[in-house]
Short mmCIF file of C-alpha atoms in Angstrom, two decimals:
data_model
loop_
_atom_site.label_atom_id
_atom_site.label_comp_id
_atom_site.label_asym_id
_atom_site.label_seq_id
_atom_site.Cartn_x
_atom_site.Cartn_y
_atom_site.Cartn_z
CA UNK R 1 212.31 -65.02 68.59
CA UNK R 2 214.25 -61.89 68.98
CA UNK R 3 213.53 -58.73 70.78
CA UNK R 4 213.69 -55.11 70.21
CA UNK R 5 214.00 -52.27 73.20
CA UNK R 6 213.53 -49.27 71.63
CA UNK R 7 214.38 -46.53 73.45
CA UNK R 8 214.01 -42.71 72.14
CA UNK R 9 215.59 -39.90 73.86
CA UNK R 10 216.88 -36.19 74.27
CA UNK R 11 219.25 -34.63 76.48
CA UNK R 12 218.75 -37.55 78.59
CA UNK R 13 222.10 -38.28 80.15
CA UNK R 14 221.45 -38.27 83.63
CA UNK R 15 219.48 -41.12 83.31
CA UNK R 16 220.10 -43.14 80.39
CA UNK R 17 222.73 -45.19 81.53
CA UNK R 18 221.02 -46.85 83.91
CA UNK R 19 218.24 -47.56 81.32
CA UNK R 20 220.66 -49.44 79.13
CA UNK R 21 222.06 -50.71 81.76
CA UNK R 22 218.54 -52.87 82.95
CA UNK R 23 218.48 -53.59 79.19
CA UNK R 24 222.16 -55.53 79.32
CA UNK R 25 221.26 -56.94 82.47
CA UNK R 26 218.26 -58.86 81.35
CA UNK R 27 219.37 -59.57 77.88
CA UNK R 28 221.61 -62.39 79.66
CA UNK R 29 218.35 -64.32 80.86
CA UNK R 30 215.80 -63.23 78.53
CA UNK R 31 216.18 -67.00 77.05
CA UNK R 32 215.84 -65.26 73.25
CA UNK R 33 218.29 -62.98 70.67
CA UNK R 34 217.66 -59.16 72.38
CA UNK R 35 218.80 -55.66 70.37
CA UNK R 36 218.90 -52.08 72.01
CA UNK R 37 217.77 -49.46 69.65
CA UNK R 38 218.35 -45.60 70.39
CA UNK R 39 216.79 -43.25 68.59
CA UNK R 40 218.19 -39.89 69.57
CA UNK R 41 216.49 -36.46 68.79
CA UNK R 42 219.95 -34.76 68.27
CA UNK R 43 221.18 -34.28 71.78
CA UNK R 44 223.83 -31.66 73.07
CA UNK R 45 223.78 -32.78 76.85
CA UNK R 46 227.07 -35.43 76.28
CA UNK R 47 224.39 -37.98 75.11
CA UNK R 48 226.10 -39.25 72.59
CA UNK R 49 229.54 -39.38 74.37
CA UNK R 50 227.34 -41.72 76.50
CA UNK R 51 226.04 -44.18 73.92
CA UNK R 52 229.15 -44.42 72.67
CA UNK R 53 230.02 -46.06 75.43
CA UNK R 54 227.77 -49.37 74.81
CA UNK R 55 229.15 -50.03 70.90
CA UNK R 56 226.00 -53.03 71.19
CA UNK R 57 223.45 -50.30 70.72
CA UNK R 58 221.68 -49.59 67.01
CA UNK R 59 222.00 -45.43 67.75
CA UNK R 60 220.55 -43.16 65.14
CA UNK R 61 221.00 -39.46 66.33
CA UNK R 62 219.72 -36.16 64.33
CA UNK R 63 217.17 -33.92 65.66
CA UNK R 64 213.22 -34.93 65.44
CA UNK R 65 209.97 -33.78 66.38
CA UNK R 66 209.79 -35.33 69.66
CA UNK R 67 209.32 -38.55 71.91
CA UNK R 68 206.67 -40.54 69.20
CA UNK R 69 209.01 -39.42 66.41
CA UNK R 70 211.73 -41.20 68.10
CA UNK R 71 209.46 -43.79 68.30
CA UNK R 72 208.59 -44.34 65.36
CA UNK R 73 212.12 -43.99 63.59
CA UNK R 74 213.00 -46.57 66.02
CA UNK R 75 210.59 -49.11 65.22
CA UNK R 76 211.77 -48.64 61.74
CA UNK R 77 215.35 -49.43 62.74
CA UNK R 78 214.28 -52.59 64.85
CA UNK R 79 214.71 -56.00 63.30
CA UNK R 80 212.87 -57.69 66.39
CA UNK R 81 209.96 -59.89 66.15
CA UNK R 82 208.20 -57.71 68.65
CA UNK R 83 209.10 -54.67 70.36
CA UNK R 84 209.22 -52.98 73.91
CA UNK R 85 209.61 -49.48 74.44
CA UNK R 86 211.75 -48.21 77.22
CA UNK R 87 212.06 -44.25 77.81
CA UNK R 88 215.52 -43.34 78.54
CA UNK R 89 214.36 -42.13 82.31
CA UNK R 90 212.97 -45.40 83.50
CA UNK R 91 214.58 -48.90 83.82
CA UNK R 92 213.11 -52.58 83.15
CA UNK R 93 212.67 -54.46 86.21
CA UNK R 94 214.22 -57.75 87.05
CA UNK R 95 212.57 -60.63 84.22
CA UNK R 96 211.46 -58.10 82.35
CA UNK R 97 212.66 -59.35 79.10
CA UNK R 98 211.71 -63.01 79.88
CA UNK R 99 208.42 -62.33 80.96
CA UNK R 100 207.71 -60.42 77.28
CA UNK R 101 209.32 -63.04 76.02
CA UNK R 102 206.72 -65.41 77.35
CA UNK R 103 203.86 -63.28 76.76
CA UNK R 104 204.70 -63.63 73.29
CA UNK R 105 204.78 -67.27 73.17
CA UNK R 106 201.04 -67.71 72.07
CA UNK R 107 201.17 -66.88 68.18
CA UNK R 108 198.12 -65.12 68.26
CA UNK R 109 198.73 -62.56 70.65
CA UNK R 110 199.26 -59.31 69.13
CA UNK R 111 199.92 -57.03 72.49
CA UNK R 112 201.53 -58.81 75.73
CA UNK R 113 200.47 -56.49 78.61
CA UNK R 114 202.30 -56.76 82.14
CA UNK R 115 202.38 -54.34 85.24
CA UNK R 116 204.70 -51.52 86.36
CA UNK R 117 205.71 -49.27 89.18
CA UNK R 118 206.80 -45.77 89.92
CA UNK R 119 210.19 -44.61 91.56
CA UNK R 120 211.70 -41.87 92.79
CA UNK R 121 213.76 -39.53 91.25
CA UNK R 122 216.63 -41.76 92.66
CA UNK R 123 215.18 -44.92 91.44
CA UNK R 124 214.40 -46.02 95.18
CA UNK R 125 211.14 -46.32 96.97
CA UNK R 126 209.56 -48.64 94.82
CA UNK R 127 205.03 -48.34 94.70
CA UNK R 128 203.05 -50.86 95.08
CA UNK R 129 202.61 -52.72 91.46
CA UNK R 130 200.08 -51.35 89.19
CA UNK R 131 198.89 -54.95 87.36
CA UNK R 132 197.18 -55.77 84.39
CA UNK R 133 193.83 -58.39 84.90
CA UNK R 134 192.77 -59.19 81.03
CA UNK R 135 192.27 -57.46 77.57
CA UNK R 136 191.42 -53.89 78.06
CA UNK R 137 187.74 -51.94 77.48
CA UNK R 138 187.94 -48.95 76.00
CA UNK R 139 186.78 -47.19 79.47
CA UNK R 140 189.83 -48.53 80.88
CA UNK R 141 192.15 -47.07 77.93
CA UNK R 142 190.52 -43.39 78.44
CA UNK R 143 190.36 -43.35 81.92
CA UNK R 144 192.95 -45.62 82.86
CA UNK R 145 196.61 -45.75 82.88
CA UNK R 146 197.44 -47.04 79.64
CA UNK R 147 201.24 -47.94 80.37
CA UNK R 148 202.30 -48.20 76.92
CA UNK R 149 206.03 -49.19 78.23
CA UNK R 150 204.79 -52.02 80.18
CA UNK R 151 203.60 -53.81 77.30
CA UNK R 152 205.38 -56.02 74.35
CA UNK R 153 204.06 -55.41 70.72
CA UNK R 154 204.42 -57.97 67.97
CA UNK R 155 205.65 -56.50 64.81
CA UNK R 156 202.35 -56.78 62.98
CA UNK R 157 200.48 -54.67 65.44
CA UNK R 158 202.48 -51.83 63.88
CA UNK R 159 201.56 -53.04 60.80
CA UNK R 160 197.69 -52.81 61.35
CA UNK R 161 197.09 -49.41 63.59
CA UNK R 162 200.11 -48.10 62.13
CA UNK R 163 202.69 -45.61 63.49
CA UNK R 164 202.29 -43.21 66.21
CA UNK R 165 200.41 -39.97 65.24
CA UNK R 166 202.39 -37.15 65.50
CA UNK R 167 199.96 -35.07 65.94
CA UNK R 168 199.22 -35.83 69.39
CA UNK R 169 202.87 -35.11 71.03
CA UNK R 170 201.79 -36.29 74.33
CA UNK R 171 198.65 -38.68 74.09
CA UNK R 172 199.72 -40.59 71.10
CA UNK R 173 200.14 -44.09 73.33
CA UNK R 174 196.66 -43.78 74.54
CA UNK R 175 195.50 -42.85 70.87
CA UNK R 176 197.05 -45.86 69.39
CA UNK R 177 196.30 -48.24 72.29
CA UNK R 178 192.59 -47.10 71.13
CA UNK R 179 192.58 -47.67 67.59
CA UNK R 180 194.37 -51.52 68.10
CA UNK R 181 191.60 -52.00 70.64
CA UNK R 182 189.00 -51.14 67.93
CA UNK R 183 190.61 -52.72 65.28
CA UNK R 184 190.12 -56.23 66.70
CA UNK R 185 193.72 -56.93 67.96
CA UNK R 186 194.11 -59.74 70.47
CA UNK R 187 195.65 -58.78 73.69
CA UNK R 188 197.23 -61.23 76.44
CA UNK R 189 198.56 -60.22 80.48
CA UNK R 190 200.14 -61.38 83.02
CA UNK R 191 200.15 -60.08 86.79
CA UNK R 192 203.86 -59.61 86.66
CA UNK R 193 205.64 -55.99 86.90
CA UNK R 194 208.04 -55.57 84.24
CA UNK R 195 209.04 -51.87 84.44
CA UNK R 196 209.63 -49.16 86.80
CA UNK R 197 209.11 -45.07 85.72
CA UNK R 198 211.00 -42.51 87.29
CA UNK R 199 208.87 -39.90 89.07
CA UNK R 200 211.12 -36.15 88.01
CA UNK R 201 210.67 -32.46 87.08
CA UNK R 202 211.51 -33.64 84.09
CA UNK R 203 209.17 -36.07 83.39
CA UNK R 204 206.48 -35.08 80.62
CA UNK R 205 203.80 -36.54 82.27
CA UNK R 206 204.89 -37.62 86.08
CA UNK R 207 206.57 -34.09 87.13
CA UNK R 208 202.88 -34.32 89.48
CA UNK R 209 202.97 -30.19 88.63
CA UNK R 210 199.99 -28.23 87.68
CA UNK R 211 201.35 -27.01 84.01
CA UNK R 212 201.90 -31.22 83.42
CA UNK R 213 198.23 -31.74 84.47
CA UNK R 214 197.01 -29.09 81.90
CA UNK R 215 199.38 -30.20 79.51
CA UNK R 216 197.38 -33.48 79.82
CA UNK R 217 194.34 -32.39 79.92
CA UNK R 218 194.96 -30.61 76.49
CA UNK R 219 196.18 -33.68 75.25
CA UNK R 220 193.47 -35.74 76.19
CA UNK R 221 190.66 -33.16 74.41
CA UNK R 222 192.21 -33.15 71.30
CA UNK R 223 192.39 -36.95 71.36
CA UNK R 224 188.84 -36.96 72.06
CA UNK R 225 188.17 -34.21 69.10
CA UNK R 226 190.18 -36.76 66.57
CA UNK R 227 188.43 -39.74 67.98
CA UNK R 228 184.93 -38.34 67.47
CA UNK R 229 185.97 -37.20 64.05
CA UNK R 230 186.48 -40.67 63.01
CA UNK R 231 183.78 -41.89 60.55
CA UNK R 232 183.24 -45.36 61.98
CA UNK R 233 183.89 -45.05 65.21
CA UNK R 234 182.18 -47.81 67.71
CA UNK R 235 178.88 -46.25 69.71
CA UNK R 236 180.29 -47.78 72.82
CA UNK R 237 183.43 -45.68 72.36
CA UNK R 238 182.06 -42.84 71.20
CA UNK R 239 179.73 -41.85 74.19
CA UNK R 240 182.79 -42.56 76.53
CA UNK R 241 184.76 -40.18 74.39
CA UNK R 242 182.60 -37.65 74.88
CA UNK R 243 182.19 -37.70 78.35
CA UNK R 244 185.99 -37.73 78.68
CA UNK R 245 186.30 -34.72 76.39
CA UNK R 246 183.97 -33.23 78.80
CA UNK R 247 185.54 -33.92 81.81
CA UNK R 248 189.30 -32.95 80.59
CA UNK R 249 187.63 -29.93 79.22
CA UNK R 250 185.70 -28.76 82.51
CA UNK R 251 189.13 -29.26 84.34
CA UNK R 252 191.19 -27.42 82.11
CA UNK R 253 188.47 -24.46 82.50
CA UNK R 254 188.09 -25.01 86.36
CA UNK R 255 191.95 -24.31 86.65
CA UNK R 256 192.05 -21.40 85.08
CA UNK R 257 191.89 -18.19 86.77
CA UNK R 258 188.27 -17.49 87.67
CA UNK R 259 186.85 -21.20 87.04
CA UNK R 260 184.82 -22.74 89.77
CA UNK R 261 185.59 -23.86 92.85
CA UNK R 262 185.98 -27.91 93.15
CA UNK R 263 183.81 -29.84 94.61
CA UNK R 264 185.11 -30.64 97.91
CA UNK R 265 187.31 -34.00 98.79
CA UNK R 266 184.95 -37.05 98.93
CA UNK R 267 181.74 -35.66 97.36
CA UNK R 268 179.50 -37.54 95.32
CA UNK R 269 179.24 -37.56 91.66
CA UNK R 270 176.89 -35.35 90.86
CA UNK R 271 178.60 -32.85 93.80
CA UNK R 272 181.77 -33.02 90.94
CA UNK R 273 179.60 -32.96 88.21
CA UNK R 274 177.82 -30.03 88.94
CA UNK R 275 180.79 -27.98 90.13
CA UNK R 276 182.83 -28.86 87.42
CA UNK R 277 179.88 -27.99 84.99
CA UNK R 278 179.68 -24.45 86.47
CA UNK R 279 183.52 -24.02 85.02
CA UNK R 280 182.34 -25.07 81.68
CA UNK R 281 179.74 -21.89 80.74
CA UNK R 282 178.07 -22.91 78.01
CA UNK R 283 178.48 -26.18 78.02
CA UNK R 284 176.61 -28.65 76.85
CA UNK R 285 176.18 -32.30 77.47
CA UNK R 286 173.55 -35.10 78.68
CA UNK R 287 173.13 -35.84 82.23
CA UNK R 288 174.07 -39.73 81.80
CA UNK R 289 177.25 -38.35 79.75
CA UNK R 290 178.36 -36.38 82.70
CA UNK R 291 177.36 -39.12 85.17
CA UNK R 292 180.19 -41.32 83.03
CA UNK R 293 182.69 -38.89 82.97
CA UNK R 294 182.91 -38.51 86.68
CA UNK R 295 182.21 -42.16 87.59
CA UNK R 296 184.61 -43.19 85.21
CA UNK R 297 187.08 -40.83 86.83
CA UNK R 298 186.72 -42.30 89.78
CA UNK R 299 186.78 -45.94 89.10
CA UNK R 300 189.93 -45.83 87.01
CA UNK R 301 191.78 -43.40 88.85
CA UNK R 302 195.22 -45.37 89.67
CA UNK R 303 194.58 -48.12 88.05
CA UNK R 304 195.69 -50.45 84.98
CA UNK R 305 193.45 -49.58 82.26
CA UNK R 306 193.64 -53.71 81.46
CA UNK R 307 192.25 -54.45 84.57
CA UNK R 308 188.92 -54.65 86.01
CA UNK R 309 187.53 -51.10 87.20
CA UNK R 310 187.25 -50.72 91.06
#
């Protein structure tokens, strides 16, 4: 079997190297063939001076329109028989590569799932692993964290969701994560952390700022509004759509200037319900709908969304 890292970046030399770097370091033990692909959006930050530095690397650099772009050019590029993705401000951990290896060793799997953890800007102070438990529910993959990176995907998942969407520059894992989940593909996990992100400012969604949050938010409603759009979509996914378009919705207007007070630190559900209702004027939505977005909320926060909620 052989193995593709794809990696997309941009202006990304202050961390990149050491990206490649956990790449070359578990290629070694990864007991298969392993290729680095780079898709770069066209950097001007010495990037490329970089990458030339590892001639091993499959680089393909002109400008894009963003992370999923990359993405997707780079699965194109890959000649693997399944595919991890690695953003060019995180690192693999040690056995990364081995342990997707092994998660692809049952045919049938479509989408090997393992755990991760966060670092610091300086790549030290390790969390505590965030694991995977089983096959994910689609609760989990809207209110969970759907670590796309910490996952290996066999060619032919591509094949049957299909490429990133484009149109949904910052929710686009979660989106297609979604659709394989509906579409019947068979997921396998193991309790092993495989990769490490990089907390930053520059992170697009771990800078832990309030603009990043809304930015998420945003993100997540329109991924609702193109899930609900969607002709055959599954009744037990659409009424958990809904109350997460709700939720991410009465956040975004509770932030704003003027929007309603939150309820205060360890209220009840309906306590967070009904204050972040009062930022939503207008609003409207079923009791048990809002009763799911907040209890959802709060059994997935922090955790895997292939794992059992808390």
């Amino acid at each position: 079997m052989k193995l593709s890292v794809l990696t997309t970046c941009y202006n990304a030399s202050a961390h990149l190297g050491a990206a490649i770097e956990s790449v070359m370091a578990e290629a070694a033990r990864a007991g298969c063939i392993v290729e680095h692909v780079v898709a770069d959006g066209g950097s001007t930050d010495g990037t490329e001076d970089l990458l030339a530095r590892y001639p091993h690397l499959l680089v393909d650099s002109r400008p894009d329109r963003g992370i999923y772009d990359g993405m997707n050019r780079a699965i194109a590029m890959a000649s693997g028989d399944a595919f991890l993705i690695l953003n060019a401000d995180d690192v693999l951990l040690p056995g990364a590569l081995a342990v997707a290896a092994s998660l692809m060793a049952d045919a049938a799997t479509d989408i090997g799932t393992a755990g991760f953890v966060t670092v610091d800007a300086d790549g030290g102070n390790p969390s505590r692993p965030v694991l995977p438990s089983g096959p994910p529910s689609f609760e989990g993959l809207l209110f969970g964290i759907p670590a796309i990176n910490a996952r290996v995907f066999r060619r032919r998942a591509f094949d049957r969701v299909g490429l990133f969407d484009l149109g949904h520059p910052i929710a686009a894992d979660r989106l297609w994560l979604i659709n394989a989940r509906a579409r019947g593909l068979r997921f396998a996990a193991t309790p092993e952390a495989i990769y490490a992100y990089r907390q930053h400012a520059g992170s697009a969604t771990l800078a832990g700022t309030a603009a990043t949050s809304a930015k998420l938010w945003s993100a997540h409603v329109a991924m609702a509004d193109a899930l609900l759009a969607t002709a055959d979509l599954p009744s037990e996914l659409s009424d958990k759509v809904r109350a997460l378009r709700w939720l991410e919705a009465a956040k975004l207007a509770a932030a704003r200037p003027g929007g309603a007070a939150r309820a205060p630190a360890g209220a009840g559900a309906m306590a967070r319900i009904g204050a972040l209702a009062a930022a939503v004027r207008g609003s409207v939505i079923a009791p048990t709908d809002a009763v799911t977005a907040v209890t959802a909320r709060r059994r997935w926060r922090g955790r895997h969304s292939d794992a059992s909620p808390a």
